[in-house]
PDB file of C-alpha atoms in Angstrom:
ATOM      1  CA  UNK A   5      -2.615  -5.938 -11.171  1.00 52.00           C
ATOM      2  CA  UNK A   6       0.141  -6.130 -13.748  1.00 70.00           C
ATOM      3  CA  UNK A   7       3.842  -6.096 -12.932  1.00 87.00           C
ATOM      4  CA  UNK A   8       5.706  -5.844  -9.654  1.00 92.00           C
ATOM      5  CA  UNK A   9       7.213  -2.490  -8.636  1.00 93.00           C
ATOM      6  CA  UNK A  10       9.967  -2.249  -6.019  1.00 95.00           C
ATOM      7  CA  UNK A  11      12.126   0.464  -4.473  1.00 93.00           C
ATOM      8  CA  UNK A  12      11.897   3.561  -2.344  1.00 89.00           C
ATOM      9  CA  UNK A  13       9.524   6.485  -2.928  1.00 85.00           C
ATOM     10  CA  UNK A  14      10.926   8.525  -5.769  1.00 80.00           C
ATOM     11  CA  UNK A  15      12.898   5.646  -7.290  1.00 86.00           C
ATOM     12  CA  UNK A  16      10.435   2.802  -7.820  1.00 90.00           C
ATOM     13  CA  UNK A  17      11.265   0.356 -10.626  1.00 92.00           C
ATOM     14  CA  UNK A  18       8.847  -1.815 -12.555  1.00 92.00           C
ATOM     15  CA  UNK A  19       9.975  -5.436 -12.939  1.00 94.00           C
ATOM     16  CA  UNK A  20       8.114  -6.682 -15.996  1.00 92.00           C
ATOM     17  CA  UNK A  21       9.460 -10.245 -15.802  1.00 93.00           C
ATOM     18  CA  UNK A  22       7.331 -12.558 -13.670  1.00 90.00           C
ATOM     19  CA  UNK A  23       9.128 -14.017 -10.665  1.00 91.00           C
ATOM     20  CA  UNK A  24       9.880 -17.737 -10.825  1.00 91.00           C
ATOM     21  CA  UNK A  25       8.764 -18.057  -7.192  1.00 91.00           C
ATOM     22  CA  UNK A  26       6.702 -15.623  -5.146  1.00 92.00           C
ATOM     23  CA  UNK A  27       5.848 -16.410  -1.522  1.00 91.00           C
ATOM     24  CA  UNK A  28       3.948 -13.693   0.352  1.00 89.00           C
ATOM     25  CA  UNK A  29       2.933 -15.674   3.447  1.00 85.00           C
ATOM     26  CA  UNK A  30       2.640 -13.639   6.640  1.00 80.00           C
ATOM     27  CA  UNK A  31       4.517 -14.737   9.749  1.00 80.00           C
ATOM     28  CA  UNK A  32       1.681 -15.198  12.255  1.00 84.00           C
ATOM     29  CA  UNK A  33       4.066 -15.433  15.231  1.00 79.00           C
ATOM     30  CA  UNK A  34       2.181 -18.392  16.693  1.00 85.00           C
ATOM     31  CA  UNK A  35       3.886 -20.673  19.229  1.00 85.00           C
ATOM     32  CA  UNK A  36       2.319 -23.921  20.424  1.00 88.00           C
ATOM     33  CA  UNK A  37       2.999 -25.578  23.787  1.00 83.00           C
ATOM     34  CA  UNK A  38       1.728 -29.038  24.660  1.00 85.00           C
ATOM     35  CA  UNK A  39       1.624 -30.049  28.329  1.00 84.00           C
ATOM     36  CA  UNK A  40       2.343 -33.529  29.649  1.00 85.00           C
ATOM     37  CA  UNK A  41      -1.384 -33.952  30.047  1.00 85.00           C
ATOM     38  CA  UNK A  42      -1.918 -33.370  26.356  1.00 83.00           C
ATOM     39  CA  UNK A  43      -3.475 -29.934  26.593  1.00 91.00           C
ATOM     40  CA  UNK A  44      -2.322 -27.360  24.045  1.00 88.00           C
ATOM     41  CA  UNK A  45      -1.656 -23.698  24.746  1.00 88.00           C
ATOM     42  CA  UNK A  46      -1.110 -21.238  21.910  1.00 88.00           C
ATOM     43  CA  UNK A  47       0.549 -17.840  22.137  1.00 83.00           C
ATOM     44  CA  UNK A  48       0.898 -15.370  19.298  1.00 82.00           C
ATOM     45  CA  UNK A  49       2.335 -11.978  18.475  1.00 77.00           C
ATOM     46  CA  UNK A  50      -0.056  -9.055  18.575  1.00 77.00           C
ATOM     47  CA  UNK A  51       0.095  -8.576  14.791  1.00 78.00           C
ATOM     48  CA  UNK A  52       1.276 -10.826  11.925  1.00 82.00           C
ATOM     49  CA  UNK A  53       4.431  -9.749  10.095  1.00 87.00           C
ATOM     50  CA  UNK A  54       4.478  -9.734   6.287  1.00 88.00           C
ATOM     51  CA  UNK A  55       7.285 -11.645   4.574  1.00 92.00           C
ATOM     52  CA  UNK A  56       8.079 -11.799   0.861  1.00 94.00           C
ATOM     53  CA  UNK A  57      10.361 -14.248  -0.920  1.00 96.00           C
ATOM     54  CA  UNK A  58      11.024 -13.540  -4.584  1.00 96.00           C
ATOM     55  CA  UNK A  59      13.296 -15.146  -7.149  1.00 97.00           C
ATOM     56  CA  UNK A  60      13.891 -14.704 -10.871  1.00 96.00           C
ATOM     57  CA  UNK A  61      15.684 -16.863 -13.410  1.00 96.00           C
ATOM     58  CA  UNK A  62      17.524 -15.140 -16.258  1.00 96.00           C
ATOM     59  CA  UNK A  63      16.564 -11.646 -15.141  1.00 96.00           C
ATOM     60  CA  UNK A  64      17.520  -8.885 -17.561  1.00 95.00           C
ATOM     61  CA  UNK A  65      20.718  -7.018 -16.575  1.00 95.00           C
ATOM     62  CA  UNK A  66      19.035  -3.631 -16.058  1.00 95.00           C
ATOM     63  CA  UNK A  67      16.545  -5.004 -13.545  1.00 96.00           C
ATOM     64  CA  UNK A  68      19.172  -7.220 -11.886  1.00 96.00           C
ATOM     65  CA  UNK A  69      21.318  -4.139 -11.256  1.00 96.00           C
ATOM     66  CA  UNK A  70      18.386  -2.335  -9.628  1.00 95.00           C
ATOM     67  CA  UNK A  71      17.776  -5.207  -7.211  1.00 96.00           C
ATOM     68  CA  UNK A  72      21.487  -5.520  -6.496  1.00 96.00           C
ATOM     69  CA  UNK A  73      21.723  -1.839  -5.571  1.00 95.00           C
ATOM     70  CA  UNK A  74      18.682  -2.125  -3.296  1.00 95.00           C
ATOM     71  CA  UNK A  75      20.025  -5.212  -1.519  1.00 95.00           C
ATOM     72  CA  UNK A  76      23.472  -3.677  -0.970  1.00 94.00           C
ATOM     73  CA  UNK A  77      22.058  -0.256  -0.009  1.00 91.00           C
ATOM     74  CA  UNK A  78      24.177   1.434  -2.653  1.00 93.00           C
ATOM     75  CA  UNK A  79      21.783   4.382  -2.843  1.00 87.00           C
ATOM     76  CA  UNK A  80      21.262   4.661   0.910  1.00 83.00           C
ATOM     77  CA  UNK A  81      19.304   2.964   3.652  1.00 83.00           C
ATOM     78  CA  UNK A  82      15.630   3.077   4.474  1.00 85.00           C
ATOM     79  CA  UNK A  83      12.604   0.856   3.960  1.00 90.00           C
ATOM     80  CA  UNK A  84      11.746  -0.655   0.598  1.00 93.00           C
ATOM     81  CA  UNK A  85       8.199  -0.824  -0.768  1.00 93.00           C
ATOM     82  CA  UNK A  86       6.840  -3.545  -3.019  1.00 93.00           C
ATOM     83  CA  UNK A  87       3.733  -3.003  -5.106  1.00 91.00           C
ATOM     84  CA  UNK A  88       2.604  -6.589  -4.926  1.00 87.00           C
ATOM     85  CA  UNK A  89       0.802  -7.898  -8.037  1.00 83.00           C
ATOM     86  CA  UNK A  90      -1.279 -10.161  -5.777  1.00 85.00           C
ATOM     87  CA  UNK A  91      -2.565  -7.300  -3.605  1.00 87.00           C
ATOM     88  CA  UNK A  92      -5.917  -5.914  -4.693  1.00 91.00           C
ATOM     89  CA  UNK A  93      -6.123  -3.121  -2.128  1.00 95.00           C
ATOM     90  CA  UNK A  94      -3.117  -1.320  -0.627  1.00 95.00           C
ATOM     91  CA  UNK A  95      -5.181   0.376   2.082  1.00 96.00           C
ATOM     92  CA  UNK A  96      -4.490  -0.999   5.550  1.00 92.00           C
ATOM     93  CA  UNK A  97      -6.869  -3.821   6.579  1.00 92.00           C
ATOM     94  CA  UNK A  98      -8.652  -1.755   9.266  1.00 93.00           C
ATOM     95  CA  UNK A  99      -8.641   1.344   7.075  1.00 94.00           C
ATOM     96  CA  UNK A 100     -10.458  -0.485   4.267  1.00 96.00           C
ATOM     97  CA  UNK A 101     -13.106  -1.484   6.815  1.00 95.00           C
ATOM     98  CA  UNK A 102     -13.518   2.090   8.028  1.00 95.00           C
ATOM     99  CA  UNK A 103     -12.026   1.205  11.398  1.00 93.00           C
ATOM    100  CA  UNK A 104      -9.492   3.071  13.516  1.00 86.00           C
ATOM    101  CA  UNK A 105      -8.344   3.668  17.069  1.00 79.00           C
ATOM    102  CA  UNK A 106     -11.352   3.956  19.354  1.00 78.00           C
ATOM    103  CA  UNK A 107     -11.616   7.301  21.096  1.00 70.00           C
ATOM    104  CA  UNK A 108      -9.803   9.321  18.432  1.00 63.00           C
ATOM    105  CA  UNK A 109     -12.335  12.053  17.778  1.00 56.00           C
ATOM    106  CA  UNK A 110     -10.084  14.989  16.831  1.00 54.00           C
ATOM    107  CA  UNK A 111      -9.611  14.932  13.062  1.00 54.00           C
ATOM    108  CA  UNK A 112      -5.984  16.079  13.415  1.00 54.00           C
ATOM    109  CA  UNK A 113      -5.294  12.987  15.510  1.00 54.00           C
ATOM    110  CA  UNK A 114      -6.658  10.447  13.076  1.00 62.00           C
ATOM    111  CA  UNK A 115      -3.892   8.541  11.322  1.00 69.00           C
ATOM    112  CA  UNK A 116      -6.016   7.198   8.486  1.00 89.00           C
ATOM    113  CA  UNK A 117      -8.290  10.005   7.213  1.00 92.00           C
ATOM    114  CA  UNK A 118      -8.356  13.782   7.084  1.00 90.00           C
ATOM    115  CA  UNK A 119     -10.637  16.407   5.590  1.00 90.00           C
ATOM    116  CA  UNK A 120      -9.353  18.458   2.662  1.00 91.00           C
ATOM    117  CA  UNK A 121     -11.945  21.235   2.955  1.00 91.00           C
ATOM    118  CA  UNK A 122     -12.949  23.640   5.698  1.00 89.00           C
ATOM    119  CA  UNK A 123     -16.223  21.774   6.132  1.00 90.00           C
ATOM    120  CA  UNK A 124     -16.816  18.163   7.075  1.00 92.00           C
ATOM    121  CA  UNK A 125     -15.811  15.969  10.004  1.00 90.00           C
ATOM    122  CA  UNK A 126     -14.317  12.509  10.466  1.00 90.00           C
ATOM    123  CA  UNK A 127     -15.623  11.000  13.687  1.00 87.00           C
ATOM    124  CA  UNK A 128     -16.112   7.721  15.469  1.00 88.00           C
ATOM    125  CA  UNK A 129     -19.544   6.127  15.438  1.00 87.00           C
ATOM    126  CA  UNK A 130     -21.487   6.544  18.666  1.00 84.00           C
ATOM    127  CA  UNK A 131     -22.970   3.056  18.297  1.00 86.00           C
ATOM    128  CA  UNK A 132     -19.994   1.006  17.027  1.00 87.00           C
ATOM    129  CA  UNK A 133     -16.694   1.655  18.806  1.00 85.00           C
ATOM    130  CA  UNK A 134     -13.708   1.938  16.496  1.00 88.00           C
ATOM    131  CA  UNK A 135     -15.835   2.525  13.391  1.00 92.00           C
ATOM    132  CA  UNK A 136     -15.461   5.870  11.634  1.00 93.00           C
ATOM    133  CA  UNK A 137     -17.537   7.880   9.219  1.00 94.00           C
ATOM    134  CA  UNK A 138     -17.350  11.165   7.357  1.00 95.00           C
ATOM    135  CA  UNK A 139     -19.984  13.807   7.931  1.00 95.00           C
ATOM    136  CA  UNK A 140     -20.289  16.147   4.947  1.00 96.00           C
ATOM    137  CA  UNK A 141     -21.652  19.542   5.938  1.00 95.00           C
ATOM    138  CA  UNK A 142     -22.423  20.476   2.354  1.00 96.00           C
ATOM    139  CA  UNK A 143     -21.823  19.439  -1.252  1.00 96.00           C
ATOM    140  CA  UNK A 144     -18.181  20.569  -1.191  1.00 96.00           C
ATOM    141  CA  UNK A 145     -17.042  18.640   1.901  1.00 96.00           C
ATOM    142  CA  UNK A 146     -14.220  16.208   1.047  1.00 96.00           C
ATOM    143  CA  UNK A 147     -12.238  13.511   2.852  1.00 96.00           C
ATOM    144  CA  UNK A 148      -8.823  12.008   2.046  1.00 95.00           C
ATOM    145  CA  UNK A 149      -6.932   8.842   2.993  1.00 95.00           C
ATOM    146  CA  UNK A 150      -3.496   8.669   4.645  1.00 92.00           C
ATOM    147  CA  UNK A 151      -1.017   5.851   4.107  1.00 91.00           C
ATOM    148  CA  UNK A 152      -0.569   4.218   7.516  1.00 82.00           C
ATOM    149  CA  UNK A 153       2.844   2.810   6.501  1.00 80.00           C
ATOM    150  CA  UNK A 154       4.323   6.243   5.780  1.00 78.00           C
ATOM    151  CA  UNK A 155       2.101   8.276   8.138  1.00 68.00           C
ATOM    152  CA  UNK A 156       1.225  10.360   5.130  1.00 81.00           C
ATOM    153  CA  UNK A 157       0.840   9.861   1.402  1.00 90.00           C
ATOM    154  CA  UNK A 158       0.906   6.691  -0.683  1.00 94.00           C
ATOM    155  CA  UNK A 159       4.116   5.995  -2.649  1.00 93.00           C
ATOM    156  CA  UNK A 160       3.720   5.950  -6.441  1.00 93.00           C
ATOM    157  CA  UNK A 161       5.980   6.191  -9.489  1.00 91.00           C
ATOM    158  CA  UNK A 162       5.673   7.991 -12.837  1.00 93.00           C
ATOM    159  CA  UNK A 163       3.773   5.807 -15.294  1.00 91.00           C
ATOM    160  CA  UNK A 164       2.120   3.698 -12.579  1.00 92.00           C
ATOM    161  CA  UNK A 165      -1.632   3.179 -13.022  1.00 94.00           C
ATOM    162  CA  UNK A 166      -3.454   4.104  -9.808  1.00 96.00           C
ATOM    163  CA  UNK A 167      -7.129   3.363  -9.184  1.00 97.00           C
ATOM    164  CA  UNK A 168      -9.373   4.380  -6.286  1.00 98.00           C
ATOM    165  CA  UNK A 169     -12.919   3.365  -5.424  1.00 98.00           C
ATOM    166  CA  UNK A 170     -14.908   5.323  -2.851  1.00 98.00           C
ATOM    167  CA  UNK A 171     -16.327   3.698   0.285  1.00 97.00           C
ATOM    168  CA  UNK A 172     -19.510   1.732  -0.337  1.00 97.00           C
ATOM    169  CA  UNK A 173     -21.800   4.364   1.198  1.00 97.00           C
ATOM    170  CA  UNK A 174     -20.336   7.172  -0.940  1.00 97.00           C
ATOM    171  CA  UNK A 175     -20.176   4.991  -4.068  1.00 97.00           C
ATOM    172  CA  UNK A 176     -23.918   4.357  -3.691  1.00 96.00           C
ATOM    173  CA  UNK A 177     -24.547   8.055  -4.395  1.00 96.00           C
ATOM    174  CA  UNK A 178     -23.626   7.512  -8.051  1.00 95.00           C
ATOM    175  CA  UNK A 179     -22.522  10.550 -10.039  1.00 95.00           C
ATOM    176  CA  UNK A 180     -23.412  12.862  -7.159  1.00 95.00           C
ATOM    177  CA  UNK A 181     -20.090  11.798  -5.654  1.00 97.00           C
ATOM    178  CA  UNK A 182     -16.670  12.804  -6.940  1.00 97.00           C
ATOM    179  CA  UNK A 183     -13.440  10.880  -6.384  1.00 98.00           C
ATOM    180  CA  UNK A 184      -9.874  11.895  -7.062  1.00 98.00           C
ATOM    181  CA  UNK A 185      -6.200  11.013  -6.775  1.00 98.00           C
ATOM    182  CA  UNK A 186      -3.848  13.913  -6.013  1.00 97.00           C
ATOM    183  CA  UNK A 187      -0.245  13.458  -7.165  1.00 97.00           C
ATOM    184  CA  UNK A 188       2.660  15.093  -5.329  1.00 95.00           C
ATOM    185  CA  UNK A 189       6.395  15.592  -5.754  1.00 94.00           C
ATOM    186  CA  UNK A 190       9.036  14.333  -3.320  1.00 91.00           C
ATOM    187  CA  UNK A 191       8.735  17.535  -1.273  1.00 91.00           C
ATOM    188  CA  UNK A 192       4.969  17.152  -1.034  1.00 90.00           C
ATOM    189  CA  UNK A 193       4.126  19.927  -3.481  1.00 94.00           C
ATOM    190  CA  UNK A 194       1.060  19.375  -5.647  1.00 95.00           C
ATOM    191  CA  UNK A 195       1.496  18.134  -9.229  1.00 96.00           C
ATOM    192  CA  UNK A 196      -2.005  17.395 -10.483  1.00 96.00           C
ATOM    193  CA  UNK A 197      -5.005  15.133 -10.065  1.00 97.00           C
ATOM    194  CA  UNK A 198      -7.047  12.423 -11.702  1.00 98.00           C
ATOM    195  CA  UNK A 199     -10.751  12.995 -10.969  1.00 98.00           C
ATOM    196  CA  UNK A 200     -14.102  11.493 -11.938  1.00 98.00           C
ATOM    197  CA  UNK A 201     -17.745  11.775 -10.969  1.00 98.00           C
ATOM    198  CA  UNK A 202     -19.049   8.510  -9.596  1.00 97.00           C
ATOM    199  CA  UNK A 203     -17.531   5.790  -7.429  1.00 97.00           C
ATOM    200  CA  UNK A 204     -14.307   5.099  -9.359  1.00 98.00           C
ATOM    201  CA  UNK A 205     -11.288   6.978 -10.688  1.00 98.00           C
ATOM    202  CA  UNK A 206      -8.291   5.518 -12.528  1.00 98.00           C
ATOM    203  CA  UNK A 207      -5.277   7.528 -13.644  1.00 97.00           C
ATOM    204  CA  UNK A 208      -1.593   7.332 -14.484  1.00 96.00           C
ATOM    205  CA  UNK A 209       0.919   8.994 -12.201  1.00 95.00           C
ATOM    206  CA  UNK A 210       2.618  11.861 -14.097  1.00 95.00           C
ATOM    207  CA  UNK A 211       6.315  12.646 -14.422  1.00 94.00           C
ATOM    208  CA  UNK A 212       7.936  13.577 -11.086  1.00 94.00           C
ATOM    209  CA  UNK A 213       5.128  11.932  -9.095  1.00 95.00           C
ATOM    210  CA  UNK A 214       6.401  10.352  -5.875  1.00 94.00           C
ATOM    211  CA  UNK A 215       3.279  10.276  -3.706  1.00 94.00           C
ATOM    212  CA  UNK A 216      -0.497  10.172  -4.110  1.00 96.00           C
ATOM    213  CA  UNK A 217      -3.529  10.901  -1.944  1.00 96.00           C
ATOM    214  CA  UNK A 218      -6.990   9.480  -2.734  1.00 97.00           C
ATOM    215  CA  UNK A 219      -9.955  11.744  -2.013  1.00 97.00           C
ATOM    216  CA  UNK A 220     -13.753  11.538  -2.030  1.00 98.00           C
ATOM    217  CA  UNK A 221     -16.451  14.208  -2.103  1.00 98.00           C
ATOM    218  CA  UNK A 222     -19.932  12.785  -1.408  1.00 97.00           C
ATOM    219  CA  UNK A 223     -21.598  15.798  -3.050  1.00 97.00           C
ATOM    220  CA  UNK A 224     -24.461  15.806  -0.576  1.00 96.00           C
ATOM    221  CA  UNK A 225     -24.683  16.596   3.128  1.00 97.00           C
ATOM    222  CA  UNK A 226     -24.907  13.588   5.415  1.00 96.00           C
ATOM    223  CA  UNK A 227     -22.856  11.033   7.343  1.00 96.00           C
ATOM    224  CA  UNK A 228     -21.190   8.239   5.374  1.00 97.00           C
ATOM    225  CA  UNK A 229     -19.380   5.121   6.539  1.00 96.00           C
ATOM    226  CA  UNK A 230     -15.747   4.919   5.418  1.00 96.00           C
ATOM    227  CA  UNK A 231     -15.905   1.146   4.976  1.00 96.00           C
ATOM    228  CA  UNK A 232     -15.377  -0.402   1.559  1.00 97.00           C
ATOM    229  CA  UNK A 233     -12.752   1.915   0.045  1.00 98.00           C
ATOM    230  CA  UNK A 234     -10.172   0.410  -2.305  1.00 98.00           C
ATOM    231  CA  UNK A 235      -6.869   1.754  -3.641  1.00 97.00           C
ATOM    232  CA  UNK A 236      -4.971  -0.421  -6.087  1.00 96.00           C
ATOM    233  CA  UNK A 237      -1.957  -0.180  -8.378  1.00 94.00           C
ATOM    234  CA  UNK A 238      -1.779  -1.453 -11.946  1.00 90.00           C
ATOM    235  CA  UNK A 239      -5.440  -2.405 -12.245  1.00 90.00           C
ATOM    236  CA  UNK A 240      -8.975  -1.249 -11.451  1.00 94.00           C
ATOM    237  CA  UNK A 241     -10.140  -0.820  -7.862  1.00 96.00           C
ATOM    238  CA  UNK A 242     -13.113  -2.996  -6.974  1.00 94.00           C
ATOM    239  CA  UNK A 243     -15.766  -3.033  -4.275  1.00 92.00           C
ATOM    240  CA  UNK A 244     -15.376  -5.378  -1.329  1.00 88.00           C
ATOM    241  CA  UNK A 245     -11.628  -6.115  -1.679  1.00 94.00           C
ATOM    242  CA  UNK A 246      -9.980  -6.581   1.752  1.00 94.00           C
ATOM    243  CA  UNK A 247      -7.182  -4.195   2.635  1.00 94.00           C
ATOM    244  CA  UNK A 248      -3.753  -5.752   2.161  1.00 91.00           C
ATOM    245  CA  UNK A 249      -1.654  -2.837   3.356  1.00 90.00           C
ATOM    246  CA  UNK A 250       1.592  -1.422   2.018  1.00 90.00           C
ATOM    247  CA  UNK A 251       4.157  -2.267   4.708  1.00 89.00           C
ATOM    248  CA  UNK A 252       7.713  -0.895   4.749  1.00 92.00           C
ATOM    249  CA  UNK A 253      10.104  -3.783   4.112  1.00 94.00           C
ATOM    250  CA  UNK A 254      13.765  -4.560   4.722  1.00 94.00           C
ATOM    251  CA  UNK A 255      15.815  -6.924   2.570  1.00 95.00           C
ATOM    252  CA  UNK A 256      17.180  -9.648   4.843  1.00 95.00           C
ATOM    253  CA  UNK A 257      18.630 -12.091   2.313  1.00 96.00           C
ATOM    254  CA  UNK A 258      19.959 -11.775  -1.225  1.00 97.00           C
ATOM    255  CA  UNK A 259      21.315 -14.170  -3.812  1.00 97.00           C
ATOM    256  CA  UNK A 260      22.888 -13.296  -7.163  1.00 96.00           C
ATOM    257  CA  UNK A 261      24.200 -15.939  -9.544  1.00 96.00           C
ATOM    258  CA  UNK A 262      25.307 -15.544 -13.169  1.00 94.00           C
ATOM    259  CA  UNK A 263      22.750 -16.895 -15.607  1.00 91.00           C
ATOM    260  CA  UNK A 264      23.335 -18.940 -18.699  1.00 90.00           C
ATOM    261  CA  UNK A 265      23.678 -17.200 -21.021  1.00 91.00           C
ATOM    262  CA  UNK A 266      25.307 -14.092 -19.621  1.00 91.00           C
ATOM    263  CA  UNK A 267      24.637 -11.245 -18.970  1.00 94.00           C
ATOM    264  CA  UNK A 268      21.373 -12.544 -17.485  1.00 95.00           C
ATOM    265  CA  UNK A 269      21.345 -13.227 -13.742  1.00 96.00           C
ATOM    266  CA  UNK A 270      19.431 -15.407 -11.294  1.00 97.00           C
ATOM    267  CA  UNK A 271      18.286 -13.194  -8.416  1.00 97.00           C
ATOM    268  CA  UNK A 272      16.621 -13.991  -5.078  1.00 97.00           C
ATOM    269  CA  UNK A 273      15.318 -11.594  -2.409  1.00 96.00           C
ATOM    270  CA  UNK A 274      13.872 -12.145   1.064  1.00 97.00           C
ATOM    271  CA  UNK A 275      12.051  -9.200   2.631  1.00 95.00           C
ATOM    272  CA  UNK A 276      10.363  -8.689   6.019  1.00 94.00           C
ATOM    273  CA  UNK A 277       8.008  -6.012   7.305  1.00 91.00           C
ATOM    274  CA  UNK A 278       9.712  -3.516   9.598  1.00 89.00           C
ATOM    275  CA  UNK A 279       8.392  -0.908  11.997  1.00 77.00           C
ATOM    276  CA  UNK A 280      11.336   1.487  11.821  1.00 62.00           C
ATOM    277  CA  UNK A 281      13.482   3.039   9.153  1.00 53.00           C
ATOM    278  CA  UNK A 282      15.762   0.032   8.677  1.00 55.00           C
ATOM    279  CA  UNK A 283      16.345  -0.927   5.102  1.00 53.00           C
TER     280      UNK A 283
END
């Protein structure tokens, strides 16, 4: 991936200056207890929490003002999203593996995939609990991916390069398959699409684009595993890249010091993954 993008859907900003420091270590929530007898017991939170620590030296004034407004919530509250240059796949980890909540068989109840045509079904495997596949009834059956962080579409920004690679089983069909990225406005209305025959599509989000939805059409009837899909920003989606997710973040710490020379500024941000709408 290229540069870092940060902000809220509809107002993402590209920061083209590399951060001086960039720590993306997850907080595993692990606590260790050692008894008098020397035995160790470990407890941990159910899921790790993503944390980001970023800092820039001599950041250009325009970008410094954007980060300052985000940190001080000048333009309103709500979660912030970071398109991380180190993330190769913004699909959720389980989603990239074709895994979901076991027992969810109704397509309208699946948080991670949905069909975009009247034919086709997303369903759990009968032999591997929690593993999902797409059954295409005919050559027109298509499936799409939801962003688990927003319970809907993936945030994008005009000018952002977006790339999607179909799941391994669909990619193996070659040019029989068709993949696409649908771009949408802030109100969810359709803007346009980038499409290609084969396993991979790469496009640039158009003006007014706020969200995107990746899609895949196998082009042949059959049941296909949803494992191996990849959605990436700023580069080319590749096969076999683990899902990194796109968590909503809140800014918890902020530093702003005048640079030498002015008007450049030294900026630092700490962000943590949140489950609600805090920002």
